[in-house]
Amino acid sequence: MNNSKGEREQERKRLIDSLISNGYLSKPEVIDSMLKVPRHRFVPESKKYSAYVDMPLTIGYGQTISAPHMVAMMTEHLDVKPHHKILEVGAGSGYQAAVLAEILDEGKIYTVERIPELAKNAEENLRGCGYSKVHIAIGEGTKGYAEESPYDRIIVTAGAPRVPKALLDQLNDNGKLLIPVGGRMLQELMLIEKYEKGFKEKKLGGCVFVPLIGKDGW
Ligand code: SAM
């Protein structure tokens, strides 16, 4: 197992290079962000040796940190600007929130996680790496997080049977919502844009996420 900081940075660089050459990454700010965030600090000790392999890893409580190519794709499609206020549903390890936080300047991220132990772990991971723009709340994310709404961007990192209405309501005009929608085993990644007169939907391809649990979930 490679342990030194330099070796981890090299592994991370190799992974990002492969995501670029496989067409998952192209925006400079997303490449920069993924080069900076130390994924090995967001996975359990026993999984650190696989932190820079392009695959999801278990993080306990039956949950996963998504594969780097999925984080890359979702972050690119979310089209984040430095001033955005973002809501994430499903903090998990905190890694996706950290990747988004790297792109922000005066913006902020609120991330909701239903499993208290994972929320605490995500908080420790994020604080340990100095990500102070990310605020974690324990709760049922299909209801969104009304306290801080509306949001410029909403990203759901668990698979839903349908789009929760609360999330559409908490989106700003010209806001974007990214959410995997479909069955328990396989979903389609959907990008929903809000306009004054309604919503526009785009299908971005198949994906596999753990289920979104709750009132408007499974
Ligand atoms: N974004 C995470 C990361 O970077 O590690 C990965 C998220 S993991 C694939 C999905 C997460 O969604 C799990 O931690 C799960 O507990 C959480 N989750 C599922 N249903 C939820 C709900 N209704 N509200 C909040 N979190 C939920």
mmCIF file of C-alpha atoms and ligand atoms in Angstrom:
data_model
loop_
_atom_site.group_PDB
_atom_site.id
_atom_site.type_symbol
_atom_site.label_atom_id
_atom_site.label_comp_id
_atom_site.label_asym_id
_atom_site.label_seq_id
_atom_site.Cartn_x
_atom_site.Cartn_y
_atom_site.Cartn_z
ATOM 1 C CA MET A 1 0.000 0.000 0.000
ATOM 2 C CA ASN A 2 1.235 3.473 -0.864
ATOM 3 C CA ASN A 3 1.138 5.813 2.094
ATOM 4 C CA SER A 4 3.174 8.929 1.517
ATOM 5 C CA LYS A 5 1.501 12.233 0.609
ATOM 6 C CA GLY A 6 3.428 12.399 -2.665
ATOM 7 C CA GLU A 7 2.424 8.870 -3.659
ATOM 8 C CA ARG A 8 -1.247 9.590 -2.896
ATOM 9 C CA GLU A 9 -1.071 12.767 -4.994
ATOM 10 C CA GLN A 10 0.404 10.769 -7.878
ATOM 11 C CA GLU A 11 -2.360 8.146 -7.589
ATOM 12 C CA ARG A 12 -4.957 10.926 -7.556
ATOM 13 C CA LYS A 13 -3.396 12.594 -10.607
ATOM 14 C CA ARG A 14 -3.413 9.259 -12.503
ATOM 15 C CA LEU A 15 -7.091 8.747 -11.644
ATOM 16 C CA ILE A 16 -8.058 12.271 -12.772
ATOM 17 C CA ASP A 17 -6.034 11.876 -15.995
ATOM 18 C CA SER A 18 -7.955 8.675 -16.744
ATOM 19 C CA LEU A 19 -11.299 10.393 -16.035
ATOM 20 C CA ILE A 20 -10.283 13.142 -18.494
ATOM 21 C CA SER A 21 -9.205 10.706 -21.188
ATOM 22 C CA ASN A 22 -12.397 8.656 -20.717
ATOM 23 C CA GLY A 23 -14.502 11.789 -21.273
ATOM 24 C CA TYR A 24 -15.910 12.191 -17.746
ATOM 25 C CA LEU A 25 -14.059 15.400 -16.939
ATOM 26 C CA SER A 26 -13.414 18.494 -19.030
ATOM 27 C CA LYS A 27 -14.274 21.634 -17.063
ATOM 28 C CA PRO A 28 -11.093 23.160 -15.622
ATOM 29 C CA GLU A 29 -12.725 24.057 -12.275
ATOM 30 C CA VAL A 30 -13.969 20.480 -11.775
ATOM 31 C CA ILE A 31 -10.597 18.980 -12.735
ATOM 32 C CA ASP A 32 -8.898 21.356 -10.341
ATOM 33 C CA SER A 33 -11.317 20.484 -7.564
ATOM 34 C CA MET A 34 -10.952 16.711 -7.982
ATOM 35 C CA LEU A 35 -7.177 17.072 -8.053
ATOM 36 C CA LYS A 36 -7.329 18.882 -4.715
ATOM 37 C CA VAL A 37 -9.808 16.830 -2.668
ATOM 38 C CA PRO A 38 -8.026 13.956 -0.870
ATOM 39 C CA ARG A 39 -10.534 11.096 -1.435
ATOM 40 C CA HIS A 40 -8.503 8.829 0.863
ATOM 41 C CA ARG A 41 -9.502 11.087 3.797
ATOM 42 C CA PHE A 42 -13.204 10.323 3.104
ATOM 43 C CA VAL A 43 -13.048 6.506 3.083
ATOM 44 C CA PRO A 44 -12.693 4.069 6.010
ATOM 45 C CA GLU A 45 -9.138 3.076 7.031
ATOM 46 C CA SER A 46 -9.595 -0.429 5.546
ATOM 47 C CA LYS A 47 -10.473 1.042 2.111
ATOM 48 C CA LYS A 48 -7.714 3.635 1.797
ATOM 49 C CA TYR A 49 -5.671 1.449 -0.542
ATOM 50 C CA SER A 50 -8.569 1.638 -3.067
ATOM 51 C CA ALA A 51 -9.298 5.356 -2.653
ATOM 52 C CA TYR A 52 -7.894 6.198 -6.103
ATOM 53 C CA VAL A 53 -9.468 3.308 -7.992
ATOM 54 C CA ASP A 54 -12.535 4.336 -10.007
ATOM 55 C CA MET A 55 -15.146 2.451 -8.000
ATOM 56 C CA PRO A 56 -17.696 3.036 -5.244
ATOM 57 C CA LEU A 57 -16.541 1.954 -1.765
ATOM 58 C CA THR A 58 -18.540 0.954 1.298
ATOM 59 C CA ILE A 59 -18.588 3.497 4.128
ATOM 60 C CA GLY A 60 -20.684 1.530 6.652
ATOM 61 C CA TYR A 61 -24.438 1.384 7.461
ATOM 62 C CA GLY A 62 -25.050 -0.196 4.023
ATOM 63 C CA GLN A 63 -23.996 3.015 2.233
ATOM 64 C CA THR A 64 -21.294 3.949 -0.275
ATOM 65 C CA ILE A 65 -19.068 6.776 -1.426
ATOM 66 C CA SER A 66 -19.826 7.082 -5.165
ATOM 67 C CA ALA A 67 -17.261 6.139 -7.817
ATOM 68 C CA PRO A 68 -15.029 9.061 -8.886
ATOM 69 C CA HIS A 69 -16.394 9.007 -12.466
ATOM 70 C CA MET A 70 -19.936 9.497 -11.104
ATOM 71 C CA VAL A 71 -18.814 12.393 -8.872
ATOM 72 C CA ALA A 72 -17.013 13.888 -11.899
ATOM 73 C CA MET A 73 -20.076 13.543 -14.169
ATOM 74 C CA MET A 74 -22.500 14.922 -11.607
ATOM 75 C CA THR A 75 -20.270 17.863 -10.733
ATOM 76 C CA GLU A 76 -19.787 18.726 -14.417
ATOM 77 C CA HIS A 77 -23.552 18.574 -15.129
ATOM 78 C CA LEU A 78 -24.421 20.606 -12.041
ATOM 79 C CA ASP A 79 -22.590 23.568 -13.600
ATOM 80 C CA VAL A 80 -21.628 25.209 -10.298
ATOM 81 C CA LYS A 81 -20.644 28.884 -10.108
ATOM 82 C CA PRO A 82 -18.549 30.284 -7.244
ATOM 83 C CA HIS A 83 -21.488 32.224 -5.695
ATOM 84 C CA HIS A 84 -24.013 29.361 -5.700
ATOM 85 C CA LYS A 85 -26.005 28.129 -2.740
ATOM 86 C CA ILE A 86 -26.201 24.351 -3.066
ATOM 87 C CA LEU A 87 -28.239 21.640 -1.380
ATOM 88 C CA GLU A 88 -26.996 18.056 -1.383
ATOM 89 C CA VAL A 89 -29.256 15.197 -0.274
ATOM 90 C CA GLY A 90 -27.151 12.282 1.003
ATOM 91 C CA ALA A 91 -23.934 13.525 2.615
ATOM 92 C CA GLY A 92 -22.521 9.976 2.963
ATOM 93 C CA SER A 93 -18.786 10.459 3.446
ATOM 94 C CA GLY A 94 -18.819 14.203 2.633
ATOM 95 C CA TYR A 95 -16.618 13.706 -0.462
ATOM 96 C CA GLN A 96 -19.077 15.047 -3.084
ATOM 97 C CA ALA A 97 -19.728 18.099 -0.882
ATOM 98 C CA ALA A 98 -15.966 18.707 -0.639
ATOM 99 C CA VAL A 99 -15.617 18.538 -4.451
ATOM 100 C CA LEU A 100 -18.405 21.129 -4.789
ATOM 101 C CA ALA A 101 -16.950 23.299 -2.004
ATOM 102 C CA GLU A 102 -13.636 23.598 -3.880
ATOM 103 C CA ILE A 103 -15.496 25.361 -6.732
ATOM 104 C CA LEU A 104 -17.226 27.869 -4.457
ATOM 105 C CA ASP A 105 -16.054 31.283 -3.422
ATOM 106 C CA GLU A 106 -18.785 33.156 -1.518
ATOM 107 C CA GLY A 107 -21.260 30.274 -2.068
ATOM 108 C CA LYS A 108 -22.305 27.664 0.505
ATOM 109 C CA ILE A 109 -23.377 24.019 0.627
ATOM 110 C CA TYR A 110 -25.980 22.449 2.869
ATOM 111 C CA THR A 111 -25.948 18.670 2.916
ATOM 112 C CA VAL A 112 -28.632 16.528 4.535
ATOM 113 C CA GLU A 113 -27.957 12.978 5.744
ATOM 114 C CA ARG A 114 -30.542 10.676 7.357
ATOM 115 C CA ILE A 115 -28.084 8.391 9.206
ATOM 116 C CA PRO A 116 -26.732 10.326 12.229
ATOM 117 C CA GLU A 117 -23.486 8.280 12.452
ATOM 118 C CA LEU A 118 -22.681 9.037 8.800
ATOM 119 C CA ALA A 119 -23.512 12.721 9.265
ATOM 120 C CA LYS A 120 -21.046 12.831 12.190
ATOM 121 C CA ASN A 121 -18.416 11.008 10.162
ATOM 122 C CA ALA A 122 -18.910 13.346 7.158
ATOM 123 C CA GLU A 123 -18.586 16.326 9.489
ATOM 124 C CA GLU A 124 -15.290 14.971 10.861
ATOM 125 C CA ASN A 125 -13.971 14.246 7.353
ATOM 126 C CA LEU A 126 -14.893 17.716 6.085
ATOM 127 C CA ARG A 127 -13.623 19.603 9.143
ATOM 128 C CA GLY A 128 -10.436 17.513 9.135
ATOM 129 C CA CYS A 129 -9.753 18.703 5.586
ATOM 130 C CA GLY A 130 -10.728 22.314 6.336
ATOM 131 C CA TYR A 131 -14.016 22.520 4.362
ATOM 132 C CA SER A 132 -15.841 25.193 6.352
ATOM 133 C CA LYS A 133 -18.349 26.146 3.606
ATOM 134 C CA VAL A 134 -20.210 22.839 4.048
ATOM 135 C CA HIS A 135 -23.023 22.676 6.617
ATOM 136 C CA ILE A 136 -24.345 19.236 7.549
ATOM 137 C CA ALA A 137 -27.852 18.567 8.804
ATOM 138 C CA ILE A 138 -29.300 15.278 10.017
ATOM 139 C CA GLY A 139 -32.697 14.742 8.461
ATOM 140 C CA GLU A 140 -35.012 13.393 5.809
ATOM 141 C CA GLY A 141 -33.719 14.926 2.606
ATOM 142 C CA THR A 142 -36.748 14.208 0.411
ATOM 143 C CA LYS A 143 -38.239 17.201 2.261
ATOM 144 C CA GLY A 144 -35.227 19.249 1.201
ATOM 145 C CA TYR A 145 -33.901 21.765 3.708
ATOM 146 C CA ALA A 146 -36.420 24.588 3.761
ATOM 147 C CA GLU A 147 -34.480 26.649 6.332
ATOM 148 C CA GLU A 148 -31.926 27.794 3.734
ATOM 149 C CA SER A 149 -33.995 27.583 0.515
ATOM 150 C CA PRO A 150 -34.127 28.553 -2.300
ATOM 151 C CA TYR A 151 -31.058 26.901 -3.825
ATOM 152 C CA ASP A 152 -29.251 27.566 -7.094
ATOM 153 C CA ARG A 153 -28.346 23.908 -7.361
ATOM 154 C CA ILE A 154 -29.673 20.702 -5.758
ATOM 155 C CA ILE A 155 -27.878 17.372 -6.067
ATOM 156 C CA VAL A 156 -29.365 14.105 -4.830
ATOM 157 C CA THR A 157 -26.837 11.303 -4.387
ATOM 158 C CA ALA A 158 -29.298 8.455 -3.735
ATOM 159 C CA GLY A 159 -31.746 6.805 -6.169
ATOM 160 C CA ALA A 160 -35.361 8.018 -5.985
ATOM 161 C CA PRO A 161 -38.567 6.411 -7.334
ATOM 162 C CA ARG A 162 -39.776 9.921 -8.340
ATOM 163 C CA VAL A 163 -38.663 13.542 -8.048
ATOM 164 C CA PRO A 164 -39.621 14.844 -4.583
ATOM 165 C CA LYS A 165 -41.870 17.903 -4.931
ATOM 166 C CA ALA A 166 -40.172 19.715 -2.027
ATOM 167 C CA LEU A 167 -36.905 19.754 -3.981
ATOM 168 C CA LEU A 168 -38.588 21.365 -7.008
ATOM 169 C CA ASP A 169 -40.211 23.924 -4.697
ATOM 170 C CA GLN A 170 -36.873 24.782 -3.057
ATOM 171 C CA LEU A 171 -35.116 25.445 -6.368
ATOM 172 C CA ASN A 172 -34.446 29.025 -7.516
ATOM 173 C CA ASP A 173 -35.654 30.246 -10.916
ATOM 174 C CA ASN A 174 -32.936 29.186 -13.375
ATOM 175 C CA GLY A 175 -31.857 26.615 -10.785
ATOM 176 C CA LYS A 176 -30.813 23.044 -11.610
ATOM 177 C CA LEU A 177 -31.631 19.767 -9.867
ATOM 178 C CA LEU A 178 -29.647 16.607 -10.525
ATOM 179 C CA ILE A 179 -31.239 13.372 -9.321
ATOM 180 C CA PRO A 180 -31.087 9.625 -10.120
ATOM 181 C CA VAL A 181 -34.689 8.482 -10.754
ATOM 182 C CA GLY A 182 -35.948 4.964 -11.441
ATOM 183 C CA GLY A 183 -36.034 1.530 -9.814
ATOM 184 C CA ARG A 184 -34.278 0.336 -6.655
ATOM 185 C CA MET A 185 -31.470 -1.331 -8.645
ATOM 186 C CA LEU A 186 -31.048 0.964 -11.645
ATOM 187 C CA GLN A 187 -31.870 4.594 -12.263
ATOM 188 C CA GLU A 188 -31.567 7.295 -14.891
ATOM 189 C CA LEU A 189 -29.650 10.446 -13.996
ATOM 190 C CA MET A 190 -32.037 13.375 -14.578
ATOM 191 C CA LEU A 191 -31.162 17.056 -14.917
ATOM 192 C CA ILE A 192 -34.141 19.302 -14.211
ATOM 193 C CA GLU A 193 -33.947 23.035 -14.915
ATOM 194 C CA LYS A 194 -36.465 25.455 -13.444
ATOM 195 C CA TYR A 195 -37.803 28.343 -15.494
ATOM 196 C CA GLU A 196 -40.402 31.010 -14.707
ATOM 197 C CA LYS A 197 -42.949 28.978 -16.636
ATOM 198 C CA GLY A 198 -42.043 25.476 -15.577
ATOM 199 C CA PHE A 199 -39.376 22.784 -15.750
ATOM 200 C CA LYS A 200 -37.241 21.271 -18.493
ATOM 201 C CA GLU A 201 -35.962 17.693 -18.063
ATOM 202 C CA LYS A 202 -32.966 16.016 -19.621
ATOM 203 C CA LYS A 203 -31.993 12.331 -19.301
ATOM 204 C CA LEU A 204 -28.258 11.842 -18.810
ATOM 205 C CA GLY A 205 -27.947 8.058 -18.821
ATOM 206 C CA GLY A 206 -28.154 5.047 -16.528
ATOM 207 C CA CYS A 207 -26.677 4.914 -13.035
ATOM 208 C CA VAL A 208 -26.799 2.826 -9.865
ATOM 209 C CA PHE A 209 -27.269 4.468 -6.461
ATOM 210 C CA VAL A 210 -28.308 3.246 -3.022
ATOM 211 C CA PRO A 211 -32.007 4.038 -2.400
ATOM 212 C CA LEU A 212 -33.277 7.417 -1.284
ATOM 213 C CA ILE A 213 -35.279 6.531 1.813
ATOM 214 C CA GLY A 214 -38.258 8.541 3.034
ATOM 215 C CA LYS A 215 -41.664 10.030 2.338
ATOM 216 C CA ASP A 216 -41.042 10.772 -1.327
ATOM 217 C CA GLY A 217 -38.422 8.015 -1.630
ATOM 218 C CA TRP A 218 -38.444 4.245 -1.020
HETATM 219 N N1 SAM B 1 -22.570 11.944 -1.571
HETATM 220 C C1 SAM B 1 -22.016 10.876 -0.798
HETATM 221 C C2 SAM B 1 -20.510 10.907 -0.751
HETATM 222 O O1 SAM B 1 -19.899 11.786 -1.384
HETATM 223 O O2 SAM B 1 -19.951 10.073 -0.046
HETATM 224 C C3 SAM B 1 -22.488 9.515 -1.238
HETATM 225 C C4 SAM B 1 -23.905 9.321 -0.876
HETATM 226 S S1 SAM B 1 -24.444 7.656 -0.701
HETATM 227 C C5 SAM B 1 -24.360 7.034 -2.333
HETATM 228 C C6 SAM B 1 -26.167 8.003 -0.418
HETATM 229 C C7 SAM B 1 -26.450 8.633 0.928
HETATM 230 O O3 SAM B 1 -27.797 9.084 0.938
HETATM 231 C C8 SAM B 1 -26.308 7.671 2.092
HETATM 232 O O4 SAM B 1 -25.414 8.183 3.033
HETATM 233 C C9 SAM B 1 -27.730 7.569 2.657
HETATM 234 O O5 SAM B 1 -27.777 7.387 4.043
HETATM 235 C C10 SAM B 1 -28.299 8.907 2.246
HETATM 236 N N2 SAM B 1 -29.761 8.989 2.183
HETATM 237 C C11 SAM B 1 -30.649 8.090 1.681
HETATM 238 N N3 SAM B 1 -31.898 8.574 1.784
HETATM 239 C C12 SAM B 1 -31.789 9.814 2.351
HETATM 240 C C13 SAM B 1 -32.740 10.804 2.725
HETATM 241 N N4 SAM B 1 -34.046 10.671 2.516
HETATM 242 N N5 SAM B 1 -32.273 11.946 3.289
HETATM 243 C C14 SAM B 1 -30.948 12.127 3.498
HETATM 244 N N6 SAM B 1 -30.010 11.216 3.184
HETATM 245 C C15 SAM B 1 -30.429 10.070 2.610
#
